[in-house]
Coordinates of C-alpha atoms and ligand atoms in Angstrom, one line a residue:
Chain A
M1 CA 38.1 12.2 -0.5
S2 CA 38.6 15.3 -1.5
F3 CA 36.2 18.4 -2.1
E4 CA 35.3 22.4 -2.0
L5 CA 33.2 24.5 -0.6
I6 CA 31.1 26.2 -3.0
G7 CA 29.3 28.3 0.2
K8 CA 26.5 30.6 -1.9
H9 CA 23.0 28.7 -1.2
E10 CA 22.6 28.6 -4.6
K11 CA 20.0 26.2 -6.5
D12 CA 22.6 23.7 -8.9
A13 CA 21.2 23.9 -12.5
R14 CA 21.2 19.8 -12.5
A15 CA 18.8 17.7 -12.0
S16 CA 20.2 16.3 -8.9
R17 CA 18.8 12.8 -10.1
D18 CA 21.9 13.0 -13.1
A19 CA 24.0 12.5 -11.2
I20 CA 22.7 8.4 -11.0
V21 CA 21.5 8.8 -14.7
T22 CA 24.9 10.3 -15.7
T23 CA 26.7 7.4 -13.5
L24 CA 24.1 4.3 -14.2
D25 CA 25.5 5.5 -17.5
E26 CA 28.6 5.1 -17.5
L27 CA 28.2 1.7 -15.8
M28 CA 26.5 0.3 -17.6
A29 CA 28.2 1.0 -20.7
A30 CA 31.9 -0.6 -19.1
D31 CA 29.8 -3.8 -18.0
P32 CA 27.5 -5.7 -19.1
S33 CA 26.1 -7.6 -16.0
V34 CA 24.9 -3.3 -14.5
C35 CA 20.7 -4.2 -14.0
Y36 CA 18.6 -0.8 -13.4
V37 CA 15.0 -2.5 -11.7
D38 CA 12.4 0.6 -11.9
C39 CA 8.8 0.5 -10.5
D40 CA 7.0 2.6 -13.1
L41 CA 9.0 5.6 -12.2
M42 CA 11.9 6.2 -15.3
G43 CA 10.2 9.5 -15.8
C44 CA 10.5 10.5 -11.6
L45 CA 14.4 9.6 -12.0
N46 CA 14.6 10.9 -16.0
T47 CA 15.7 7.0 -16.8
K48 CA 13.8 6.6 -20.0
G49 CA 16.5 7.0 -22.4
L50 CA 18.3 4.1 -20.2
W51 CA 15.6 2.4 -21.2
K52 CA 15.7 2.9 -25.0
K53 CA 19.1 2.5 -25.1
Y54 CA 19.7 -1.2 -22.6
P55 CA 16.5 -2.7 -23.0
D56 CA 17.6 -5.6 -22.0
R57 CA 19.4 -4.2 -18.6
A58 CA 16.6 -1.3 -18.1
L59 CA 13.6 -2.6 -16.6
Q60 CA 10.2 -1.9 -15.8
A61 CA 8.8 -3.7 -13.2
G62 CA 5.6 -2.5 -12.8
I63 CA 4.2 -1.3 -10.3
A64 CA 5.0 -3.5 -8.2
E65 CA 7.8 -3.4 -5.5
A66 CA 7.8 -6.0 -3.2
N67 CA 8.6 -8.0 -7.0
A68 CA 10.7 -6.0 -8.2
A69 CA 13.1 -6.2 -4.9
G70 CA 12.9 -9.5 -4.9
V71 CA 13.2 -10.3 -9.0
C72 CA 16.6 -7.7 -8.2
A73 CA 17.6 -10.7 -4.9
G74 CA 17.3 -13.2 -8.3
L75 CA 19.0 -11.3 -10.7
A76 CA 22.0 -11.3 -7.7
A77 CA 22.2 -14.6 -7.5
T78 CA 23.3 -14.9 -11.1
G79 CA 26.0 -12.7 -10.0
K80 CA 24.6 -9.4 -11.7
K81 CA 25.4 -5.5 -9.9
V82 CA 21.4 -4.7 -10.0
F83 CA 20.3 -0.9 -9.3
F84 CA 17.1 -1.0 -7.5
H85 CA 14.7 1.6 -8.4
S86 CA 11.0 4.0 -6.8
F87 CA 10.1 7.5 -4.7
G88 CA 11.5 6.2 -0.9
T89 CA 8.8 5.3 0.7
F90 CA 8.0 2.1 -2.0
S91 CA 11.5 0.8 -2.3
S92 CA 11.6 1.1 1.5
R93 CA 8.4 0.4 2.9
R94 CA 6.2 -1.5 -0.3
C95 CA 9.4 -4.5 -0.2
Y96 CA 11.4 -4.8 2.8
D97 CA 10.6 -8.0 3.2
Q98 CA 11.7 -8.4 0.1
I99 CA 14.8 -6.4 0.5
Y100 CA 14.9 -8.2 4.1
M101 CA 15.2 -12.0 3.7
S102 CA 15.0 -12.0 -0.3
A103 CA 18.5 -10.3 -0.7
A104 CA 19.9 -9.2 2.5
Y105 CA 20.1 -12.4 4.8
A106 CA 20.5 -14.5 1.6
G107 CA 23.8 -12.8 0.7
L108 CA 22.8 -10.9 -2.3
S109 CA 23.9 -7.4 -3.4
V110 CA 21.3 -5.0 -4.2
R111 CA 21.4 -1.4 -4.8
V112 CA 18.1 0.4 -3.8
L113 CA 18.1 3.8 -4.6
G114 CA 15.0 6.2 -3.2
S115 CA 13.8 9.3 -4.3
D116 CA 12.3 12.3 -2.8
A117 CA 14.3 12.1 1.0
G118 CA 11.5 13.0 3.4
V119 CA 10.2 16.9 3.0
T120 CA 11.3 17.0 -0.3
A121 CA 8.3 15.2 -1.9
A122 CA 7.0 17.8 -1.0
F123 CA 3.6 18.2 -3.2
N124 CA 2.8 14.2 -3.6
G125 CA 1.9 14.4 0.5
G126 CA 2.1 12.6 3.5
T127 CA 1.4 9.1 1.9
H128 CA 4.7 9.5 -0.3
M129 CA 6.7 11.1 2.7
P130 CA 9.9 9.2 3.5
L131 CA 11.0 10.8 7.0
E132 CA 11.7 6.2 8.4
D133 CA 13.4 5.0 5.4
A134 CA 16.5 4.8 6.0
G135 CA 15.3 4.0 9.9
M136 CA 13.8 1.1 8.4
Y137 CA 17.4 0.0 6.1
L138 CA 19.8 1.7 9.5
S139 CA 17.9 -2.1 11.0
I140 CA 19.1 -4.3 8.3
P141 CA 22.9 -5.9 9.4
G142 CA 25.5 -5.0 7.1
A143 CA 23.5 -2.9 5.2
T144 CA 25.0 0.2 4.0
V145 CA 22.7 3.7 4.0
I146 CA 23.2 6.8 2.6
D147 CA 21.5 10.2 2.7
A148 CA 23.6 11.8 -0.1
C149 CA 22.9 16.7 -0.6
D150 CA 23.7 17.3 -3.7
Y151 CA 24.6 16.5 -7.1
D152 CA 28.9 16.2 -7.2
Q153 CA 27.7 13.6 -4.1
L154 CA 25.5 11.9 -5.4
Y155 CA 27.6 11.1 -8.8
S156 CA 30.1 9.5 -6.3
I157 CA 29.0 7.4 -3.9
T158 CA 26.8 6.9 -7.3
H159 CA 29.9 5.2 -8.3
G160 CA 31.4 4.1 -4.6
L161 CA 28.0 2.0 -4.1
A162 CA 28.8 -0.1 -7.5
D163 CA 31.4 -1.4 -5.5
T164 CA 29.9 -1.6 -2.6
E165 CA 28.2 -5.7 -1.7
G166 CA 24.9 -6.9 0.4
V167 CA 22.1 -4.3 0.2
S168 CA 22.8 -0.7 0.8
Y169 CA 20.2 2.6 0.6
T170 CA 20.5 5.5 -0.4
R171 CA 18.5 8.3 -0.2
F172 CA 18.3 11.5 -2.7
V173 CA 16.5 14.5 -4.0
R174 CA 14.8 13.8 -7.1
K175 CA 15.5 18.0 -8.4
D176 CA 16.3 21.1 -7.0
V177 CA 19.2 20.8 -4.8
I178 CA 22.2 23.4 -3.1
Q179 CA 24.8 23.2 -4.7
V180 CA 27.2 21.8 -1.6
Y181 CA 30.5 21.1 -3.5
A182 CA 32.1 22.1 -6.6
P183 CA 32.3 19.1 -9.2
G184 CA 34.9 17.1 -8.3
A185 CA 34.1 16.7 -5.2
Q186 CA 35.6 12.7 -4.2
F187 CA 33.5 11.0 -0.8
T188 CA 34.8 7.7 0.9
I189 CA 31.6 5.6 1.9
G190 CA 31.5 5.0 5.1
K191 CA 33.6 8.8 6.0
G192 CA 32.5 11.3 7.5
A193 CA 32.7 14.8 5.6
V194 CA 35.1 17.5 7.8
L195 CA 33.6 21.1 6.0
H196 CA 34.5 23.8 8.9
A197 CA 36.6 23.1 12.0
S198 CA 38.8 24.3 14.7
D199 CA 40.9 24.7 17.9
K200 CA 37.4 27.0 19.4
D201 CA 34.6 24.4 18.3
V202 CA 32.3 24.6 21.0
C203 CA 30.0 21.7 19.2
T204 CA 29.4 20.1 17.1
V205 CA 26.6 19.5 13.5
I206 CA 26.6 15.8 12.2
C207 CA 23.5 16.7 9.7
S208 CA 23.8 15.2 6.1
G209 CA 21.6 15.6 2.9
I210 CA 20.0 19.0 2.9
M211 CA 20.3 19.7 6.2
V212 CA 23.7 20.6 5.6
D213 CA 23.6 24.1 3.9
E214 CA 20.9 24.7 7.1
A215 CA 24.0 23.3 9.1
L216 CA 26.3 25.6 6.5
K217 CA 24.3 28.5 7.1
A218 CA 24.2 27.9 10.8
W219 CA 27.9 28.9 10.7
E220 CA 27.0 31.7 10.0
Q221 CA 25.0 33.1 12.4
L222 CA 26.7 31.3 14.8
A223 CA 30.5 32.3 13.3
A224 CA 28.9 36.0 13.4
E225 CA 28.2 35.8 16.9
G226 CA 31.3 34.6 17.6
V227 CA 31.1 31.4 18.4
S228 CA 32.5 28.4 16.4
V229 CA 31.2 24.9 15.9
R230 CA 32.2 21.9 14.0
V231 CA 30.2 20.8 10.6
I232 CA 30.4 16.9 9.4
D233 CA 28.1 16.0 6.7
M234 CA 27.4 12.3 7.5
F235 CA 26.2 10.9 4.5
T236 CA 26.9 7.4 5.3
W237 CA 24.6 7.2 8.4
K238 CA 25.8 3.3 8.4
P239 CA 28.0 2.0 8.9
L240 CA 28.9 5.5 11.0
D241 CA 32.3 6.4 10.8
Q242 CA 32.6 6.0 15.0
E243 CA 35.9 7.4 15.2
L244 CA 34.7 10.7 13.8
V245 CA 31.9 11.5 16.1
I246 CA 33.5 10.3 19.1
A247 CA 36.8 12.8 18.0
A248 CA 33.7 15.1 18.3
A249 CA 32.8 15.2 20.9
A250 CA 35.9 14.6 22.4
E251 CA 36.4 17.6 21.3
T252 CA 33.8 19.8 21.4
G253 CA 31.8 18.4 24.2
C254 CA 28.4 18.8 22.9
I255 CA 26.3 17.7 19.1
V256 CA 23.9 18.5 17.5
T257 CA 22.1 15.9 14.5
A258 CA 20.5 17.4 11.7
E259 CA 18.7 15.0 9.4
N260 CA 15.4 15.3 7.3
H261 CA 14.4 12.4 8.7
N262 CA 12.0 11.1 12.1
V263 CA 14.7 11.6 14.5
T264 CA 13.7 8.4 16.5
C265 CA 14.9 5.6 14.5
G266 CA 17.5 7.9 12.0
L267 CA 21.1 9.8 11.6
G268 CA 21.2 11.3 15.1
A269 CA 19.8 7.7 17.1
A270 CA 22.9 5.9 15.1
V271 CA 24.9 9.1 16.4
A272 CA 23.4 8.7 19.8
R273 CA 23.5 4.5 20.3
C274 CA 27.6 5.7 19.3
L275 CA 28.7 7.9 22.5
A276 CA 26.4 6.3 24.7
G277 CA 28.5 3.1 24.0
S278 CA 31.8 5.1 24.4
R279 CA 31.5 8.9 25.3
P280 CA 28.5 9.8 26.4
T281 CA 28.2 12.9 25.4
P282 CA 25.0 15.6 25.3
Q283 CA 22.7 15.7 22.2
E284 CA 20.1 17.5 20.5
F285 CA 18.4 16.5 18.0
V286 CA 17.3 18.3 15.1
G287 CA 14.5 17.2 12.5
V288 CA 11.1 15.6 12.1
Q289 CA 10.1 15.2 16.0
D290 CA 7.5 10.9 16.1
R291 CA 5.4 13.0 13.6
F292 CA 4.1 11.9 10.0
G293 CA 4.5 14.1 6.6
Q294 CA 2.5 16.2 5.1
V295 CA 1.3 17.4 1.9
G296 CA 2.8 21.3 0.3
P297 CA 6.3 23.7 -0.9
Q298 CA 9.1 22.2 0.8
D299 CA 10.1 25.4 1.9
F300 CA 6.9 25.7 4.0
L301 CA 7.3 21.9 5.3
M302 CA 11.5 23.0 6.5
D303 CA 9.6 25.6 9.0
E304 CA 6.2 23.3 9.2
Y305 CA 9.2 20.8 11.0
G306 CA 11.7 22.9 12.2
L307 CA 14.0 22.3 9.6
R308 CA 15.9 25.5 9.4
A309 CA 19.4 27.2 9.8
A310 CA 17.5 28.7 13.2
D311 CA 16.3 25.2 15.0
I312 CA 19.8 24.0 14.7
T313 CA 21.4 27.5 16.2
A314 CA 18.5 26.6 19.2
A315 CA 20.2 23.4 19.3
V316 CA 24.2 24.2 19.6
R317 CA 22.4 27.4 22.2
R318 CA 21.1 24.4 24.1
A319 CA 23.1 21.5 23.8
V320 CA 26.3 24.0 25.0
A321 CA 24.1 25.3 27.5
R322 CA 24.1 21.4 28.9
K323 CA 27.8 21.2 29.1
S324 CA 28.3 20.0 32.8
Chain B
M1 CA -30.5 3.4 -8.1
K2 CA -32.8 6.4 -9.1
Q3 CA -34.4 6.6 -12.8
L4 CA -31.8 6.5 -15.1
N5 CA -31.4 10.1 -16.5
V6 CA -29.4 10.0 -19.3
K7 CA -28.7 14.4 -19.3
E8 CA -28.5 14.6 -15.9
L9 CA -26.3 12.2 -15.6
N10 CA -23.9 14.0 -18.4
V11 CA -24.5 17.5 -17.1
L12 CA -23.4 16.1 -13.5
A13 CA -20.2 14.0 -15.0
A14 CA -19.3 17.8 -17.1
R15 CA -19.7 19.8 -13.9
I16 CA -17.8 17.2 -11.9
R17 CA -15.1 17.3 -14.6
L18 CA -14.8 21.6 -14.5
E19 CA -15.2 21.0 -11.1
T20 CA -11.7 18.6 -11.1
L21 CA -9.7 20.9 -13.3
R22 CA -10.7 23.9 -10.9
V23 CA -9.1 22.0 -8.8
I24 CA -5.7 21.2 -10.3
H25 CA -5.8 24.3 -10.8
S26 CA -6.3 26.4 -7.6
R27 CA -2.5 24.5 -7.2
G28 CA -1.3 24.9 -11.3
F29 CA -0.4 21.4 -11.7
G30 CA -0.6 17.9 -10.4
H31 CA -2.9 14.7 -12.0
V32 CA -5.1 15.9 -14.1
G33 CA -4.9 12.7 -16.2
G34 CA -6.1 10.1 -14.3
S35 CA -8.6 12.8 -12.1
V36 CA -10.7 13.4 -15.4
D37 CA -11.4 10.3 -17.2
L38 CA -13.5 9.6 -13.7
A39 CA -16.1 11.8 -14.2
E40 CA -18.7 9.9 -16.0
M41 CA -18.8 7.3 -13.3
L42 CA -18.4 8.8 -10.2
A43 CA -21.6 11.4 -12.2
V44 CA -23.5 7.4 -12.0
L45 CA -22.3 6.3 -8.7
Y46 CA -23.3 10.6 -6.5
G47 CA -25.5 11.0 -9.1
A48 CA -28.2 7.7 -9.3
A49 CA -26.7 4.2 -7.4
M50 CA -24.6 5.6 -3.8
R51 CA -26.9 6.1 -0.3
F52 CA -24.5 9.6 1.1
D53 CA -25.2 12.0 3.9
P54 CA -23.1 15.0 2.9
K55 CA -24.3 16.6 6.0
D56 CA -23.2 13.0 8.3
P57 CA -20.3 11.7 6.5
R58 CA -20.1 9.0 8.1
W59 CA -23.4 8.1 8.0
P60 CA -23.0 4.3 9.7
D61 CA -25.7 2.8 6.4
R62 CA -23.8 5.4 3.6
D63 CA -22.1 3.4 0.4
W64 CA -18.5 4.2 0.8
L65 CA -16.2 5.2 -2.0
V66 CA -12.8 3.6 -1.7
M67 CA -9.9 5.5 -4.5
S68 CA -7.1 3.0 -4.4
K69 CA -5.9 5.7 -7.5
G70 CA -5.4 7.7 -4.6
H71 CA -3.5 10.4 -7.4
A72 CA -7.7 11.2 -7.9
G73 CA -7.9 12.8 -5.2
P74 CA -9.4 15.4 -6.8
A75 CA -12.1 14.1 -9.3
A76 CA -13.2 13.1 -5.8
Y77 CA -12.6 16.3 -4.3
A78 CA -14.9 17.7 -6.7
V79 CA -18.3 15.1 -6.5
F80 CA -18.0 16.0 -2.3
G81 CA -18.3 19.8 -3.1
L82 CA -21.0 19.3 -6.1
M83 CA -22.9 17.2 -3.4
G84 CA -22.6 19.3 -0.7
Y85 CA -19.8 17.8 1.7
Y86 CA -17.8 21.7 1.9
P87 CA -18.2 24.5 -0.4
M88 CA -16.8 24.1 -3.6
E89 CA -14.5 26.6 -3.6
E90 CA -13.3 25.4 -0.1
A91 CA -11.1 22.2 -2.3
Y92 CA -9.3 25.1 -4.4
T93 CA -7.0 24.9 -2.2
L94 CA -5.0 21.6 -3.4
N95 CA -2.0 21.0 -2.3
H96 CA -1.6 24.2 -0.3
P97 CA 0.0 24.7 3.2
H98 CA -2.6 23.3 5.6
T99 CA -5.5 21.8 3.3
R100 CA -8.0 19.7 3.1
F101 CA -7.7 18.2 0.0
P102 CA -4.0 16.6 -0.9
S103 CA -2.6 15.2 -3.7
H104 CA -3.5 11.8 -2.3
T105 CA -7.2 11.0 -0.7
D106 CA -7.0 11.1 3.0
R107 CA -9.5 9.8 5.1
L108 CA -8.7 12.2 8.3
L109 CA -9.0 15.3 6.0
T110 CA -11.5 15.4 3.9
P111 CA -15.1 14.7 4.2
G112 CA -16.6 11.3 2.1
V113 CA -13.3 10.2 2.0
D114 CA -13.4 6.8 3.4
L115 CA -10.4 5.1 3.1
T116 CA -6.7 6.5 2.7
T117 CA -4.2 5.7 0.0
G118 CA -1.7 7.2 -1.9
S119 CA 0.6 4.1 -1.7
L120 CA -1.2 2.6 -4.8
G121 CA -3.1 -1.3 -4.4
Q122 CA -3.3 -1.2 -0.4
G123 CA -7.1 0.4 -1.6
A124 CA -8.4 -2.6 -3.1
S125 CA -7.4 -4.1 0.7
T126 CA -8.7 -1.8 2.7
A127 CA -12.3 -1.7 0.5
A128 CA -12.6 -5.5 1.1
G129 CA -12.0 -5.2 4.6
A130 CA -15.5 -2.2 4.8
A131 CA -17.2 -4.3 2.8
L132 CA -16.3 -8.0 5.5
G133 CA -17.0 -4.9 8.1
N134 CA -19.8 -3.8 6.7
R135 CA -21.1 -7.2 6.5
L136 CA -20.7 -7.9 10.0
D137 CA -22.2 -5.3 11.6
G138 CA -25.6 -6.4 8.8
R139 CA -25.9 -3.2 7.0
D140 CA -26.5 -3.3 2.9
S141 CA -23.9 -0.7 2.7
R142 CA -22.4 -1.0 -0.5
V143 CA -18.5 -0.4 -0.9
Y144 CA -17.0 0.5 -4.5
L145 CA -13.2 0.8 -5.4
V146 CA -11.4 2.4 -7.3
V147 CA -8.3 0.9 -9.2
G148 CA -6.5 1.7 -12.3
D149 CA -4.6 -0.3 -14.7
G150 CA -1.3 -0.5 -13.8
E151 CA -2.4 -0.3 -10.8
A152 CA -2.3 -3.9 -11.1
D153 CA 0.5 -4.3 -11.1
E154 CA 0.4 -4.7 -7.3
G155 CA -0.2 -7.7 -5.9
Q156 CA -1.8 -6.4 -3.5
V157 CA -5.1 -5.8 -5.8
W158 CA -5.0 -9.9 -6.5
E159 CA -4.9 -10.5 -3.2
A160 CA -7.5 -8.3 -2.2
F161 CA -9.8 -10.1 -5.3
H162 CA -8.5 -13.5 -4.2
F163 CA -9.8 -13.0 -0.9
A164 CA -13.4 -10.6 -2.0
C165 CA -13.9 -13.5 -4.0
A166 CA -13.1 -16.7 -1.5
H167 CA -15.3 -14.6 1.6
K168 CA -18.2 -14.0 -1.4
L169 CA -18.0 -10.3 -0.4
D170 CA -21.4 -9.0 -3.5
N171 CA -21.4 -5.5 -1.6
L172 CA -17.8 -4.9 -3.0
V173 CA -18.0 -3.1 -6.8
V174 CA -14.5 -3.0 -8.3
F175 CA -14.5 0.0 -10.8
L176 CA -11.2 -0.5 -12.9
D177 CA -10.1 2.4 -14.0
M178 CA -8.6 1.3 -18.1
N179 CA -7.6 3.8 -19.7
G180 CA -4.4 1.8 -20.9
Y181 CA -1.7 4.5 -19.1
Q182 CA 0.3 4.6 -16.2
L183 CA 3.0 7.0 -15.2
D184 CA 5.9 6.0 -17.1
G185 CA 3.6 5.5 -21.0
S186 CA 1.3 2.7 -21.6
T187 CA 0.7 -0.7 -19.5
A188 CA 1.2 -2.2 -23.1
E189 CA 4.8 -0.9 -22.3
I190 CA 5.7 -0.6 -19.1
L191 CA 4.7 -3.8 -17.7
D192 CA 1.8 -5.9 -20.4
H193 CA -0.9 -7.1 -18.3
G194 CA -2.6 -9.1 -22.1
N195 CA -6.4 -10.0 -21.3
L196 CA -6.9 -7.2 -18.2
P197 CA -10.1 -7.8 -18.1
G198 CA -10.3 -11.3 -18.9
K199 CA -7.5 -12.3 -16.0
I200 CA -10.6 -10.3 -14.2
A201 CA -13.4 -12.5 -14.6
A202 CA -10.9 -16.2 -13.8
F203 CA -10.4 -14.8 -10.0
G204 CA -13.9 -14.9 -10.4
L205 CA -15.2 -11.3 -10.1
Y206 CA -18.5 -10.4 -12.6
T207 CA -16.8 -8.9 -14.8
Q208 CA -18.3 -6.4 -17.5
Q209 CA -16.7 -4.2 -19.5
V210 CA -18.5 -0.7 -20.4
D211 CA -17.0 2.7 -23.1
G212 CA -17.0 4.2 -19.0
H213 CA -17.5 7.4 -21.2
D214 CA -20.7 6.9 -21.7
V215 CA -23.8 7.2 -18.8
A216 CA -25.8 4.8 -19.8
A217 CA -23.4 2.3 -20.0
I218 CA -22.3 2.3 -16.4
Y219 CA -25.9 2.4 -14.8
H220 CA -27.0 -0.1 -16.8
A221 CA -23.6 -2.3 -16.3
L222 CA -24.0 -1.2 -12.1
E223 CA -27.3 -2.4 -12.1
A224 CA -26.6 -6.1 -13.2
A225 CA -23.9 -6.0 -10.4
H226 CA -26.0 -5.1 -7.8
A227 CA -28.0 -7.5 -9.3
H228 CA -25.4 -10.0 -9.1
T229 CA -24.3 -12.0 -5.7
G230 CA -22.5 -14.7 -4.3
G231 CA -19.1 -12.3 -4.6
P232 CA -17.5 -9.1 -6.2
S233 CA -17.7 -7.7 -9.4
C234 CA -15.8 -5.4 -11.8
I235 CA -17.1 -2.9 -14.3
V236 CA -14.0 -2.5 -16.7
L237 CA -14.4 1.1 -17.9
N238 CA -13.1 2.1 -21.4
T239 CA -11.8 5.7 -20.6
C240 CA -9.4 8.2 -22.3
K241 CA -6.9 9.6 -20.1
G242 CA -6.9 12.9 -20.2
K243 CA -10.5 13.0 -21.1
G244 CA -12.4 16.8 -21.7
A245 CA -9.0 18.4 -20.0
T246 CA -7.3 19.6 -23.3
F247 CA -3.5 19.4 -23.0
A248 CA -3.8 15.8 -21.2
E249 CA -6.4 13.7 -24.0
T250 CA -4.0 13.9 -26.3
N251 CA -0.8 13.4 -24.6
H252 CA -2.7 11.2 -22.3
A253 CA -0.3 12.5 -19.0
H254 CA 0.0 11.5 -15.8
S255 CA 1.1 14.2 -14.7
S256 CA 0.6 18.2 -16.0
S257 CA 2.1 21.2 -15.2
P258 CA 0.1 23.4 -17.9
T259 CA 0.7 27.7 -19.1
E260 CA -2.3 29.2 -17.4
E261 CA -3.0 30.4 -21.1
Q262 CA -3.2 25.8 -21.6
W263 CA -5.0 26.4 -19.1
Q264 CA -7.8 28.8 -19.4
Q265 CA -8.0 27.2 -23.2
A266 CA -8.8 24.0 -21.1
L267 CA -11.2 25.6 -18.1
A268 CA -13.5 27.4 -21.6
A269 CA -14.2 24.2 -23.6
A270 CA -15.1 22.5 -19.9
E271 CA -17.5 25.8 -19.3
Q272 CA -18.3 24.9 -23.6
A273 CA -19.1 21.1 -22.7
L274 CA -21.0 21.4 -19.5
D275 CA -23.4 24.1 -21.2
A276 CA -23.3 21.4 -24.2
A277 CA -24.7 19.0 -22.1
M278 CA -27.7 21.4 -20.4
K279 CA -28.4 22.0 -24.1
A280 CA -29.0 18.7 -25.5
Ligands
LIG401 C1 3.1 2.3 -4.5 C2 3.4 2.8 -5.8 N1 4.0 3.4 -6.2 C3 4.3 4.2 -7.4 C4 3.7 5.3 -7.0 C5 3.0 6.8 -7.3 N2 2.3 6.1 -8.5 C6 1.4 7.3 -8.4 S1 0.6 7.0 -9.6 C7 0.7 5.7 -10.4 C8 0.3 5.5 -12.1 C9 -0.9 4.6 -12.1 O1 -1.1 4.7 -13.1 P1 -2.5 3.6 -13.0 O2 -2.6 2.5 -11.4 O3 -3.4 3.1 -14.6 O4 -3.2 5.6 -12.9 P2 -4.5 6.5 -14.1 O5 -2.6 6.0 -15.0 O6 -5.3 5.6 -14.2 O7 -3.9 7.8 -13.1 C10 2.4 5.8 -9.9 C11 3.4 5.2 -10.4 C12 2.6 5.0 -5.7 N3 1.3 5.9 -6.1 N4 2.0 3.4 -5.8

């Protein structure tokens, strides 16, 4: 893993989905067994070019996600490396049993891509807002679950997915994301990225996706007040980097998790389960507090659901106060 | 059904189209194409066929509308506003924070919406359930279900058709909006249906096909659908995705983000069309 933080909190000019498009193009060019199946959302992923370029392997399955997931499993059974995309709601809820039984249970590898992570579904509203998608995939034995934060991370991870066996689920933002990492960053699936650490840290913020930039802003605010915290980008929710989590708990004494997802079944829950078994540690959960999604601009939704740097700093104070 | 008055229904259709545009304009972008193409069908339903009470949206004896292609919410919001469920201007808050008017129809938010949709295919089943429930209660209420031709990719639509036929739900009328387009392009290039009306008929629905922009044709098809007993009916509407929206009519775009100038052109054209309908 190698990366450099940009630290400017500025939007990337590149749409993050294009990291996937470029990777798929590279993979499909290099390996004739790579297939990509979409459900009438190529326009949304910007892959219509791949549809033209690889007409036999970039496939439209229509608005029929359950069938598409089953088709992916069948393709995998013939040795194809399959990528499958729909909006996060539909590539999880709308085809869960097919992914669960026909793919995962049957030992077949399908790389599922779920776009419009959490509140970034914005104007498509509550029916299109996946807040439990990753949680559903966490429930599949052996699955790999990813919540990616920016273009370069997504680029590196998508390459890694090609060699990841079993079912994987990657949730991501389609367009506007804050550029967190400098180009060329490399990530290892299953390992957390430590973004800030010192021996004065009084708490660890474990986050992923759009919450990484919020956590970095929280780190700056707290640093200005003389409070030092550790920040970990835990883009792999499963398999969780347990060693890193336990070490952070041991060294900083309390944890805040921050996720663009329902706290009942996401990153926070995975971290809590890890710690409860080996090193019980006070933990505060920033994320969507068991609510449905709703329609509106992303900024409004981030305020509405408490997904801001200020929510993280407040949670850090609560967590620190709970240390015994 | 009320007696057929073509002029009145054309005027209502023009109003629905204009208000649909105004609703989406209030956000600046959205699902224009698949909303405006429903204006004539909604005009016939609300102007001549349906039993409803805007003062009592959940009136037990009402007829139901299930917009299974939920992204056509703005067209539903237009007709509900025109019928008096709420002041029309209230719907000019589409997709604003805490609005009652989200992209996809939501029964908990908008008076007039009977069932929540957005995940395509699901409205077909809930409509069948509502038709069955009304029959169990001994009501003669009808359920009108609107399905897109892209949406008909979903197996659930066909499971619902199978169910509705097996349970002889003749209080269910399906409108299949056959505009030939879905999100990524034409239905033919994405996942060709072949003969879609023929397949629906083969499932057992009493199926008719009409010009979806001809109110008289829709009216007569509805009369025949109502007269049909023993099972559900389907009226296949041949429509133009984007009909009457100057920026969407020729590219059949699924979602449009026109410039303000293009919006003004489209709104002016829709106002002119309304004038023309009133003078006809
Ligand atoms: C289950 C599901 N998959 C995907 C989508 C995303 N989506 C919304 S509208 C649409 C195209 C719909 O096409 P069609 O039913 O023909 O509607 P129309 O062209 O009449 O607007 C797609 C793919 C969705 N809403 N639900």
